[in-house]
Amino acid sequence: MSTEAMRKSDSEVASSVDQDELQLRSLGYKQQLHRTWHLIENFCASFCALNFIGGVRSVLFLGILAGGPAAIWSSYLITIVFMTMTAAVLAEICSALPVSGSIYIWAAESAGPKYARFFGFIVAWWSCTAWMTFTAGNCQTTANYIVSQLPVWGIDFPGGISNDNVKWRAFVWAVSEGLLLLAVAINYLPPRLYSAVFKFSLGLMMLDFFLCLIWLPIGVSKTYGFRTAAEVFTQTYNGTGAPAGWNWILSFLFTAGTMTGFDASGHIAEETKNARIIAGKGILSSAVATGVMGFITTILFLFCTPSYDTLFSLGAPQPFVQVYALALGKGGSAFMTAIAALGLIMNTSIAIVASSRLVFAVARDGVLPLSGWIGQVDSSGQPKNAVTVIYVFGACILCTILPSQVAFTSLVSAGGVPTIAAYGLIALLRLTMTPGRFKSSYFYLGKLAVPFYVCAVIFNGIVFSVMISPFFFPVTPDTFNFACVIFGAVTIFGIISWWLTPEERWLRREILVKSYENSDIPDQATATRSRED
């Protein structure tokens, strides 16, 4: 590259940073975090947090129980379409409001100045609950992959491999806590080094995918054989006991669950250069890529699973580990488990990036205890204290494994509900409260706005009802889904905190009004006004 070209490139980067800072100032905030990440890091924040192959592999068996293969692939196609619409709705408002903790700010501004604080409080509670419980749940998921190697190698565990065995629960808890500590430790790396973590995680996911795409079918062809096309595309199954129609609808728990979390790109908007464009691209591209890759992976796994009699007789906490053992042998299973577990550790670490920026933003606005400490950034522009808060919260949540696996599962199962609720609420508020606003957005939907808002509201409403529904019928105390209770409690806490928190302490009206007004001003006008201020 010539010297002149290098100078031009440096000038463009500097100009982008200046515009980012000017836009942030116009929205009522000053630049505190580093701003060194680009499109690849922003894309990875959502794509790797979603972890298409890990998500499909972890809950495929739930999808088979709810409707069978026919429900899985058809529901997945529907999910891709409507989740892409939802991503477009979020990309639109993200471009106008590219700030950390983005999703509760998006909800607040979508409601307009009069109701901004109310909806901002509720969605802040929802989002913190979702991302922080996801971190803990992901650590136990990773632990399940590792400990599932015990039955593969015929290793006995004292008291048996069962959640009824307190020694087993303690073992899983200890492994999960260790994995959480590792994932958090990675987050203390400087931002420029963490950029390599994003890229490594992306490469690891693709390695996992191609090994499954090539090696797994070879192993299946030499062992138990493939499912037929008729079985994959037409076979139904009811393993939930629900009425036939609702049993099919329950398959959205699998399909939508693997495509929830693309708002992560917005959470790191203040650390991304040219954020009003790049953050929105990260949201949209990660949603589309996750949907397409997840669908391919789903079809692949449906062809490669053994018969249902064999599948449902597998006794490991993560049955796919034993599927690998059947197809690839013990050594192949150990290798694929190592790849999957390492990918989930990276997945958890990146989820902590998103959740810590959310906690940082809430603390910056002043509502949390110790907000002054939590909202601090270090010399490299990284909110390490917020990362520590995520660790403490996640470690405490994991402790609920010890007295009761049901209690822990109930907490984690509620993790996806608030995010889906927030997606639908933002679309509803844009439809009813602020239609036609945020025209400065690089991703302004124009004539597509109303149909996209309506579709996002309806689809996320359906997914929300699925996530709070019992999964097994008839409903008993052991099968009751406490997600609805936890979600209701979190919502009530949000309302109470809105009622009790003085306006001058959090989400101050003057900042909300300033953000609302300036987010609808074209770039040049925003820059000019910021300079005048």
XYZ file of C-alpha atoms in Angstrom:
533
model
C 0.000 0.000 0.000
C 1.358 3.424 -0.912
C 2.007 6.126 1.667
C -0.784 8.227 0.197
C -3.223 5.321 0.386
C -2.222 4.637 3.994
C -2.803 8.283 4.897
C -6.187 8.196 3.214
C -7.124 5.030 5.111
C -6.015 6.532 8.434
C -7.991 9.670 7.662
C -11.142 7.663 6.919
C -10.780 5.740 10.185
C -10.265 8.952 12.163
C -13.283 10.516 10.470
C -15.369 7.461 11.332
C -14.296 7.623 14.970
C -15.079 11.340 15.090
C -18.556 10.732 13.666
C -19.115 7.894 16.160
C -18.178 10.123 19.074
C -20.273 13.001 17.770
C -23.293 10.759 17.411
C -22.753 9.352 20.909
C -22.538 12.900 22.304
C -25.733 13.839 20.511
C -27.458 10.928 22.281
C -26.353 12.192 25.686
C -23.276 10.027 26.343
C -19.527 10.518 26.143
C -17.020 8.062 24.720
C -15.598 5.913 27.557
C -15.097 2.489 26.026
C -12.371 1.723 23.518
C -13.488 1.911 19.881
C -11.166 -0.479 18.067
C -13.431 -3.231 16.720
C -14.664 -3.564 13.134
C -17.279 -5.550 11.204
C -15.682 -8.949 11.842
C -15.697 -8.481 15.620
C -19.208 -7.029 15.609
C -20.501 -9.907 13.476
C -18.792 -12.456 15.726
C -20.317 -10.894 18.847
C -23.741 -12.134 17.721
C -22.837 -15.054 15.448
C -20.549 -16.693 18.020
C -22.885 -15.893 20.923
C -25.676 -17.627 18.980
C -23.312 -20.548 18.145
C -25.521 -22.190 15.530
C -23.951 -25.641 15.702
C -23.764 -25.760 19.489
C -27.357 -24.569 19.764
C -28.701 -27.118 17.280
C -26.732 -29.961 18.847
C -27.806 -29.092 22.392
C -31.582 -28.976 21.848
C -32.162 -31.124 18.752
C -33.669 -33.841 20.920
C -36.271 -31.428 22.287
C -37.226 -30.624 18.705
C -37.647 -34.313 17.883
C -39.928 -34.762 20.888
C -42.029 -31.786 19.756
C -43.390 -32.723 16.360
C -40.500 -34.803 15.055
C -38.336 -34.113 11.986
C -41.192 -32.773 9.851
C -41.989 -30.107 12.438
C -38.313 -29.248 12.944
C -37.345 -28.432 9.365
C -40.615 -26.698 8.460
C -40.628 -24.618 11.645
C -36.987 -23.722 11.065
C -37.758 -22.249 7.639
C -40.550 -20.165 9.164
C -38.228 -19.055 11.959
C -35.518 -17.942 9.529
C -37.969 -15.682 7.688
C -39.527 -14.046 10.741
C -36.359 -13.806 12.820
C -34.693 -12.051 9.876
C -37.577 -9.561 9.901
C -37.071 -9.104 13.646
C -33.347 -8.559 13.085
C -34.165 -5.913 10.472
C -36.391 -4.106 12.999
C -33.560 -4.101 15.557
C -30.958 -3.089 12.962
C -33.129 -0.101 12.043
C -33.233 1.305 15.557
C -29.666 0.214 16.371
C -28.389 2.411 13.551
C -30.177 5.405 15.041
C -29.170 4.542 18.628
C -25.795 2.719 18.616
C -25.099 2.711 22.367
C -24.031 0.089 24.914
C -26.873 -1.678 26.689
C -28.666 -0.980 23.477
C -31.798 -3.074 23.774
C -33.324 -1.237 26.758
C -32.448 2.110 25.168
C -34.126 0.940 21.952
C -37.260 0.016 23.904
C -37.262 3.320 25.776
C -36.913 5.464 22.662
C -39.382 3.293 20.704
C -42.000 4.198 23.314
C -41.454 7.933 22.861
C -40.550 10.444 25.607
C -43.737 10.033 27.665
C -43.365 6.307 28.373
C -39.643 5.915 27.726
C -38.523 5.423 31.332
C -41.250 2.867 32.064
C -40.399 0.573 29.157
C -36.682 1.219 29.564
C -36.777 -0.071 33.135
C -38.744 -3.186 32.237
C -36.565 -4.161 29.277
C -33.390 -3.448 31.266
C -34.545 -5.989 33.851
C -35.550 -8.436 31.127
C -32.260 -8.160 29.277
C -30.025 -8.409 32.329
C -31.913 -11.507 33.441
C -31.672 -13.101 30.003
C -27.995 -12.536 29.332
C -26.770 -13.249 32.853
C -28.713 -16.510 33.234
C -27.598 -17.550 29.745
C -23.987 -17.310 30.897
C -24.600 -19.696 33.801
C -26.714 -22.067 31.707
C -24.093 -22.231 28.988
C -21.471 -23.306 31.521
C -23.608 -26.218 32.635
C -24.265 -27.146 28.995
C -20.510 -27.238 28.440
C -20.037 -29.314 31.587
C -22.629 -31.802 30.315
C -20.543 -32.383 27.177
C -17.454 -33.100 29.248
C -19.022 -35.365 31.896
C -20.933 -37.296 29.202
C -17.613 -38.887 28.273
C -17.841 -40.981 31.459
C -20.544 -43.367 30.164
C -18.875 -43.424 26.730
C -15.737 -44.895 28.316
C -17.680 -47.053 30.770
C -16.515 -45.158 33.866
C -18.783 -45.625 36.872
C -19.674 -42.681 39.065
C -20.473 -43.172 42.783
C -24.235 -43.247 43.168
C -24.844 -43.227 39.399
C -25.105 -40.637 36.657
C -28.398 -39.059 37.651
C -29.624 -35.658 38.788
C -31.156 -37.453 41.769
C -27.603 -38.178 42.960
C -26.321 -35.220 44.998
C -22.711 -36.293 44.395
C -23.321 -36.135 40.642
C -24.906 -32.696 40.921
C -21.934 -31.512 42.970
C -19.559 -32.849 40.318
C -21.423 -31.083 37.503
C -21.550 -27.898 39.592
C -17.790 -27.948 40.215
C -17.023 -28.437 36.519
C -19.478 -25.678 35.584
C -17.939 -23.229 38.059
C -14.478 -23.948 36.661
C -15.678 -23.339 33.110
C -17.321 -20.058 34.145
C -14.074 -18.899 35.727
C -12.186 -19.730 32.524
C -14.698 -17.922 30.299
C -14.580 -14.846 32.531
C -10.770 -14.850 32.659
C -10.653 -14.625 28.855
C -12.718 -11.431 29.115
C -9.951 -9.661 31.002
C -7.774 -9.700 27.872
C -7.156 -6.252 26.321
C -9.591 -5.381 23.501
C -7.018 -5.818 20.730
C -6.152 -9.308 21.982
C -9.822 -10.142 22.455
C -10.280 -9.445 18.767
C -8.314 -12.665 18.202
C -10.768 -14.499 20.499
C -13.650 -13.469 18.213
C -11.814 -14.757 15.167
C -10.645 -17.962 16.871
C -14.198 -18.692 17.994
C -15.495 -18.159 14.461
C -12.826 -20.481 13.035
C -13.537 -23.116 15.685
C -17.265 -23.085 14.928
C -16.618 -23.554 11.233
C -14.145 -26.391 11.949
C -16.817 -28.062 14.083
C -19.361 -27.592 11.296
C -17.183 -29.040 8.542
C -16.129 -31.997 10.683
C -19.812 -32.756 11.252
C -20.549 -32.211 7.572
C -17.791 -34.568 6.370
C -16.618 -36.914 9.127
C -19.967 -37.643 10.818
C -21.728 -38.882 7.646
C -18.744 -41.116 6.829
C -18.967 -42.633 10.305
C -22.739 -43.053 10.118
C -22.499 -44.788 6.723
C -20.125 -47.360 8.233
C -22.133 -47.989 11.413
C -25.875 -47.664 12.062
C -26.804 -45.980 8.719
C -28.725 -42.876 7.697
C -32.370 -42.022 8.233
C -34.330 -42.068 4.991
C -35.523 -38.911 3.254
C -39.097 -39.892 4.090
C -38.206 -40.104 7.789
C -36.413 -36.742 7.750
C -38.999 -34.752 5.796
C -42.338 -36.393 6.611
C -42.062 -38.250 9.928
C -43.842 -36.775 12.940
C -43.464 -37.608 16.604
C -45.227 -36.686 19.825
C -42.976 -37.085 22.811
C -44.499 -34.242 24.832
C -48.021 -35.572 25.385
C -49.431 -32.263 24.116
C -52.356 -32.127 21.667
C -51.124 -32.692 18.110
C -51.350 -29.041 17.024
C -49.630 -27.633 20.085
C -47.037 -30.421 19.997
C -46.055 -29.148 16.540
C -45.994 -25.525 17.717
C -43.660 -26.533 20.555
C -40.995 -27.205 17.912
C -40.449 -23.424 17.835
C -38.787 -23.842 21.230
C -35.950 -25.503 19.322
C -35.900 -23.427 16.149
C -36.339 -19.952 17.685
C -34.121 -20.851 20.624
C -31.165 -21.340 18.281
C -31.730 -17.899 16.700
C -32.149 -15.715 19.797
C -29.390 -13.300 20.808
C -28.391 -11.350 17.689
C -28.870 -8.120 19.655
C -25.325 -8.748 21.012
C -23.913 -6.747 18.099
C -25.754 -3.719 19.414
C -24.352 -4.137 22.915
C -20.804 -3.549 21.639
C -21.812 -0.640 19.373
C -19.776 1.866 21.408
C -16.684 -0.272 20.798
C -17.276 -0.575 17.043
C -16.043 1.870 14.441
C -18.687 3.356 12.136
C -21.233 1.884 14.532
C -24.396 3.287 12.932
C -23.700 1.072 9.916
C -21.548 -1.771 11.217
C -23.613 -2.682 14.293
C -26.776 -2.983 12.211
C -24.920 -5.089 9.666
C -23.719 -7.296 12.510
C -27.284 -7.871 13.695
C -28.674 -8.640 10.249
C -25.796 -10.713 8.905
C -25.465 -12.816 12.067
C -29.206 -13.584 12.070
C -29.173 -14.658 8.412
C -25.927 -16.626 8.726
C -27.128 -18.376 11.888
C -30.435 -19.266 10.275
C -28.918 -20.689 7.084
C -26.068 -22.547 8.802
C -28.363 -23.767 11.567
C -30.853 -25.140 9.038
C -28.119 -27.002 7.150
C -26.824 -28.434 10.441
C -30.330 -29.481 11.481
C -30.972 -31.391 8.242
C -27.525 -33.010 8.529
C -28.169 -34.172 12.097
C -31.664 -35.441 11.258
C -30.142 -37.714 8.596
C -27.373 -38.817 10.969
C -29.306 -39.605 14.156
C -29.846 -43.280 15.038
C -33.305 -44.815 15.393
C -35.560 -43.287 18.036
C -35.378 -46.428 20.184
C -31.597 -46.033 20.290
C -31.692 -42.244 20.543
C -33.970 -42.075 23.571
C -32.158 -44.880 25.354
C -28.923 -42.879 25.525
C -28.225 -42.115 29.178
C -25.648 -39.328 29.052
C -26.524 -35.750 30.114
C -25.651 -34.691 26.543
C -26.856 -37.532 24.272
C -25.009 -36.213 21.210
C -21.733 -37.278 22.816
C -22.964 -40.871 22.646
C -24.214 -40.358 19.076
C -20.654 -39.420 18.167
C -19.432 -42.562 19.950
C -21.839 -44.756 17.963
C -20.806 -43.187 14.652
C -17.124 -42.355 15.176
C -15.994 -44.566 18.047
C -14.766 -43.561 21.496
C -11.735 -41.644 20.212
C -13.780 -39.752 17.630
C -16.378 -38.940 20.280
C -13.695 -37.586 22.626
C -12.240 -35.392 19.860
C -15.609 -33.989 18.753
C -16.576 -33.415 22.394
C -13.368 -31.443 22.936
C -14.137 -29.285 19.888
C -17.729 -28.738 21.035
C -16.727 -27.932 24.627
C -14.013 -25.485 23.553
C -16.493 -23.828 21.189
C -18.997 -23.444 24.035
C -16.332 -21.915 26.291
C -15.652 -19.316 23.580
C -19.414 -18.938 23.138
C -19.801 -18.226 26.873
C -16.916 -15.767 26.889
C -18.448 -13.789 24.020
C -21.852 -13.841 25.720
C -20.123 -12.300 28.745
C -18.882 -9.505 26.467
C -22.482 -8.670 25.530
C -23.889 -9.048 29.050
C -21.099 -7.042 30.701
C -21.690 -4.118 28.319
C -25.351 -4.256 29.240
C -24.523 -4.158 32.959
C -21.989 -1.378 32.327
C -24.634 0.703 30.567
C -27.164 0.234 33.370
C -24.512 1.185 35.933
C -23.467 4.196 33.842
C -27.032 5.400 34.022
C -26.773 5.095 37.817
C -29.426 2.631 38.986
C -27.308 -0.286 40.292
C -25.762 -0.486 43.760
C -22.068 0.407 43.436
C -22.838 1.978 40.054
C -19.790 4.224 40.296
C -17.513 1.181 40.588
C -19.361 -1.081 38.121
C -19.487 1.690 35.492
C -15.723 2.287 35.555
C -13.526 1.396 32.598
C -9.815 0.590 32.729
C -7.000 2.283 30.852
C -7.703 0.189 27.755
C -11.346 1.289 27.686
C -12.773 -2.011 28.932
C -15.494 -2.415 31.643
C -13.688 -5.078 33.691
C -15.699 -4.385 36.837
C -18.905 -5.175 34.941
C -17.300 -8.454 33.830
C -16.614 -9.250 37.490
C -20.275 -8.627 38.324
C -21.286 -11.111 35.624
C -18.949 -13.689 37.166
C -20.354 -13.232 40.684
C -23.946 -13.440 39.435
C -23.256 -16.493 37.252
C -21.392 -18.289 40.053
C -24.318 -17.727 42.400
C -26.847 -18.981 39.840
C -24.793 -22.148 39.311
C -24.976 -22.867 43.053
C -28.687 -23.673 42.637
C -27.582 -26.927 40.969
C -26.549 -28.241 44.393
C -29.943 -28.309 46.151
C -32.057 -28.940 43.050
C -31.435 -29.436 39.368
C -35.071 -28.463 38.778
C -34.483 -25.051 40.382
C -31.476 -24.380 38.190
C -33.229 -25.603 35.033
C -36.202 -23.354 35.789
C -33.959 -20.306 36.130
C -32.083 -21.062 32.922
C -35.207 -21.940 30.952
C -36.456 -18.426 31.669
C -33.341 -16.963 30.066
C -34.656 -16.837 26.504
C -38.121 -15.571 27.422
C -37.185 -11.951 28.271
C -35.140 -11.535 25.084
C -38.002 -12.735 22.880
C -40.389 -10.509 24.834
C -38.084 -7.522 24.270
C -37.865 -8.220 20.525
C -41.645 -8.308 20.231
C -42.165 -5.287 22.490
C -39.763 -3.085 20.529
C -41.558 -3.978 17.292
C -44.940 -3.270 18.941
C -43.784 0.096 20.263
C -42.371 1.077 16.877
C -45.697 0.118 15.294
C -47.962 1.926 17.756
C -45.933 4.656 19.493
C -43.206 5.881 17.136
C -44.109 4.948 13.551
C -42.170 6.949 11.002
C -39.473 7.951 13.487
C -35.689 7.296 13.285
C -35.481 8.150 9.596
C -31.789 8.885 10.082
C -31.216 5.138 10.396
C -28.966 3.598 7.760
C -31.380 0.643 7.792
C -34.604 2.653 7.727
C -37.342 0.238 6.620
C -39.600 2.768 4.884
C -42.590 1.017 3.281
C -41.507 -2.297 4.758
C -41.737 -0.944 8.302
C -45.371 -1.725 9.116
C -45.429 -5.292 7.726
C -42.078 -6.047 9.400
C -43.285 -4.656 12.751
C -46.537 -6.646 12.556
C -44.777 -9.884 11.611
C -42.182 -9.433 14.363
C -44.886 -8.815 16.974
C -46.951 -11.851 15.952
C -44.051 -14.269 15.565
C -42.273 -13.294 18.770
C -45.612 -13.457 20.550
C -46.022 -17.068 19.395
C -42.476 -17.950 20.436
C -43.017 -16.255 23.797
C -46.120 -18.385 24.425
C -44.152 -21.511 23.507
C -41.325 -20.622 25.883
C -43.630 -20.175 28.877
C -45.767 -23.202 28.002
C -45.304 -26.540 29.758
C -43.277 -28.855 27.537
C -44.579 -32.165 28.854
C -48.242 -33.022 29.373
C -50.172 -33.677 31.539
C -48.676 -30.964 33.696
C -47.395 -32.031 37.108
C -45.259 -30.232 39.704
C -42.224 -31.933 38.148
C -43.052 -30.814 34.591
C -44.414 -27.336 35.302
C -42.503 -24.627 33.434
C -41.563 -21.955 35.969
C -40.406 -19.617 33.202
C -43.730 -17.770 33.327
C -43.411 -17.242 37.088
C -39.808 -16.020 36.834
C -40.619 -13.745 33.901
C -43.585 -12.299 35.783
C -41.459 -11.680 38.866
C -38.724 -9.961 36.839
C -41.333 -7.743 35.161
C -42.801 -6.784 38.547
C -39.313 -5.938 39.827
C -38.850 -3.730 36.772
C -42.105 -1.878 37.443
C -41.308 -1.437 41.144
C -37.824 -0.113 40.384
C -39.324 2.327 37.861
C -41.795 3.491 40.496
C -39.214 3.906 43.257
C -36.200 5.228 41.326
C -36.134 9.042 41.094
C -36.072 10.370 37.562
C -32.784 12.161 38.136
C -31.016 8.895 39.085
C -31.606 6.730 36.019
C -32.814 7.281 32.460
C -33.185 10.991 33.057
C -35.897 12.566 30.954
C -33.644 15.218 29.427
C -31.252 12.553 28.108
C -34.120 10.455 26.724
C -35.630 13.485 24.991
C -32.241 14.508 23.602
C -31.631 10.994 22.269
C -35.145 10.825 20.850
C -34.804 14.107 18.998
C -31.232 13.681 17.768
C -31.719 10.084 16.638
C -34.011 11.388 13.922
C -31.534 13.925 12.539
C -29.450 13.098 9.432
C -25.713 12.576 9.932
C -24.477 15.995 8.874
C -27.049 17.830 10.931
C -26.210 15.694 13.951
C -22.522 16.472 13.558
C -23.202 20.184 13.228
C -25.481 20.301 16.246
C -22.983 18.332 18.348
C -20.219 20.787 17.497
C -22.493 23.676 18.443
C -23.240 22.014 21.787
